């Protein structure tokens, strides 16, 4: 099966699970994920041999994309996301930022309704430094190839908007969300 101890393999799997419509060639993906092209090539070929990825060749360039018919895709997605996926990456990084009290992923990602143009919506509540949080989020955003839209709120603002039955807060809390912190 998969060697999920490999950071390169984790990055590639994460990218294609989050971007199932994308096609990337070796050097493009390596540059996007800040990986060594040679090792990226080896992992892409291994993932293709296992059936997780498909490829097509245009001229001399081989493009890789997610094999949506891969029979273990639902199980792999569930297992991968619980251990190595975006939510775990964000949680790990945001726990390093002092003052963050609560964090939620909401919107299309949390509702499993992402399309190729979707971004990741993140609500951060706390007395933290916004710049420090952005500094932790930025590398993840680059790695996954999607924008992470952050909404920062102080605990007082969050409580006040809850008391006022603010439509945005009610929407985030009433629909499916992923609580990170």
XYZ file of C-alpha atoms in Angstrom:
181
model
C 0.000 0.000 0.000
C 1.207 3.537 0.699
C 4.354 4.596 2.556
C 2.736 7.367 4.521
C 5.910 7.905 6.524
C 7.284 9.670 3.445
C 6.722 13.437 3.611
C 6.877 13.552 -0.188
C 4.144 10.952 -0.542
C 2.025 12.700 2.101
C 2.360 16.021 0.263
C 1.455 14.482 -3.112
C -1.548 12.557 -1.764
C -2.765 15.596 0.160
C -2.450 17.790 -2.927
C -4.438 15.470 -5.189
C -7.106 14.747 -2.553
C -7.645 18.497 -2.177
C -7.368 19.169 -5.913
C -9.037 16.190 -7.612
C -9.569 18.081 -10.886
C -5.956 19.184 -11.280
C -3.403 17.724 -13.668
C 0.248 18.424 -12.907
C 3.517 17.459 -14.510
C 6.463 16.369 -12.375
C 8.499 19.570 -12.171
C 5.399 21.721 -11.788
C 4.162 19.666 -8.831
C 7.632 19.494 -7.263
C 7.978 23.286 -7.468
C 4.455 23.873 -6.162
C 5.018 21.600 -3.154
C 8.698 22.581 -2.660
C 9.844 18.992 -3.217
C 12.856 17.440 -4.899
C 11.854 16.701 -8.539
C 13.674 13.348 -8.686
C 12.009 11.971 -5.556
C 8.686 13.478 -6.613
C 8.976 11.622 -9.922
C 9.624 8.313 -8.124
C 6.642 8.799 -5.801
C 4.332 9.822 -8.657
C 5.257 6.673 -10.576
C 4.708 4.535 -7.465
C 1.308 6.135 -6.808
C 0.377 5.580 -10.433
C 1.443 1.917 -10.225
C -0.758 1.500 -7.139
C -3.720 3.002 -8.983
C -4.114 6.174 -6.919
C -3.007 8.369 -9.837
C -3.555 8.226 -13.581
C -1.448 9.982 -16.157
C -1.540 11.173 -19.712
C 1.294 12.232 -21.956
C 1.201 15.332 -24.115
C 4.285 15.561 -26.270
C 7.180 14.777 -23.957
C 5.377 15.833 -20.795
C 3.577 13.397 -18.493
C 0.649 14.860 -16.529
C -0.612 13.161 -13.366
C -4.108 13.410 -11.889
C -6.208 11.662 -9.269
C -7.782 8.394 -10.379
C -11.334 9.033 -9.178
C -12.156 5.384 -9.830
C -9.463 4.141 -7.421
C -11.292 1.518 -5.416
C -9.756 2.467 -2.060
C -10.237 6.219 -2.538
C -13.020 6.723 0.062
C -11.135 4.763 2.730
C -7.805 6.369 1.888
C -9.338 9.833 1.961
C -10.915 9.240 5.363
C -7.784 7.687 6.871
C -5.426 10.206 5.304
C -7.457 13.236 6.343
C -7.675 12.040 9.942
C -3.890 11.612 10.221
C -2.177 13.869 7.707
C -4.815 16.006 6.042
C -5.433 19.706 5.955
C -7.301 19.874 9.268
C -4.450 18.143 11.093
C -1.845 20.367 9.420
C -3.740 23.525 10.341
C -4.333 22.369 13.909
C -0.652 21.508 14.392
C 0.468 24.914 13.117
C -2.185 27.004 14.865
C -1.510 25.363 18.234
C 1.883 27.100 18.008
C 0.223 30.540 18.010
C -0.368 31.907 21.528
C -3.813 33.345 22.192
C -5.892 31.247 19.803
C -8.931 29.964 21.706
C -11.093 28.404 18.977
C -10.653 27.580 15.309
C -13.204 26.249 12.826
C -12.975 25.165 9.211
C -16.346 25.874 7.619
C -17.853 26.170 4.171
C -17.416 23.844 1.224
C -14.393 21.962 2.627
C -16.150 21.130 5.901
C -19.301 20.134 4.013
C -17.315 17.990 1.558
C -18.652 20.051 -1.363
C -15.444 21.526 -2.756
C -15.002 22.149 -6.445
C -11.923 23.191 -8.388
C -12.422 26.875 -7.512
C -13.209 26.469 -3.802
C -11.089 28.023 -1.123
C -10.735 26.912 2.493
C -12.691 29.013 5.010
C -11.194 29.328 8.483
C -12.566 31.180 11.515
C -10.008 31.934 14.240
C -11.173 33.285 17.596
C -8.714 34.603 20.146
C -6.347 37.309 21.314
C -3.577 36.084 19.026
C -1.375 37.957 16.596
C -3.063 37.875 13.191
C 0.340 38.122 11.514
C 1.666 35.142 13.472
C -1.369 33.057 12.494
C -0.989 34.039 8.824
C 2.713 33.150 8.974
C 1.766 29.627 10.117
C -1.015 29.250 7.528
C 0.825 30.602 4.478
C 3.089 27.561 3.846
C 0.077 25.225 4.069
C -1.814 27.391 1.602
C 1.089 27.143 -0.847
C 1.408 23.397 -0.325
C -2.246 22.583 -0.978
C -2.620 24.910 -3.936
C -5.734 26.577 -2.543
C -6.396 29.889 -0.879
C -7.135 29.790 2.842
C -9.615 32.553 3.661
C -9.087 33.516 7.316
C -11.599 35.426 9.406
C -10.129 36.600 12.711
C -12.307 37.551 15.650
C -11.689 38.480 19.255
C -13.501 36.378 21.875
C -15.621 39.416 22.812
C -16.668 40.043 19.205
C -17.513 36.358 18.765
C -19.659 36.289 21.941
C -21.384 39.548 21.030
C -22.196 38.324 17.520
C -23.510 35.042 18.986
C -25.799 36.954 21.368
C -27.056 39.087 18.478
C -27.809 35.959 16.419
C -25.433 37.199 13.728
C -26.195 35.398 10.454
C -22.541 34.604 9.735
C -21.864 33.082 13.168
C -25.132 31.131 13.123
C -24.255 29.819 9.668
C -20.763 28.682 10.720
C -21.985 26.982 13.889
C -25.213 25.467 12.543
C -23.800 23.938 9.369
C -21.189 21.230 9.245
C -17.828 22.537 10.433
C -14.544 21.094 11.650
C -13.450 22.352 15.058
C -9.663 22.363 15.192
C -9.050 24.055 18.533
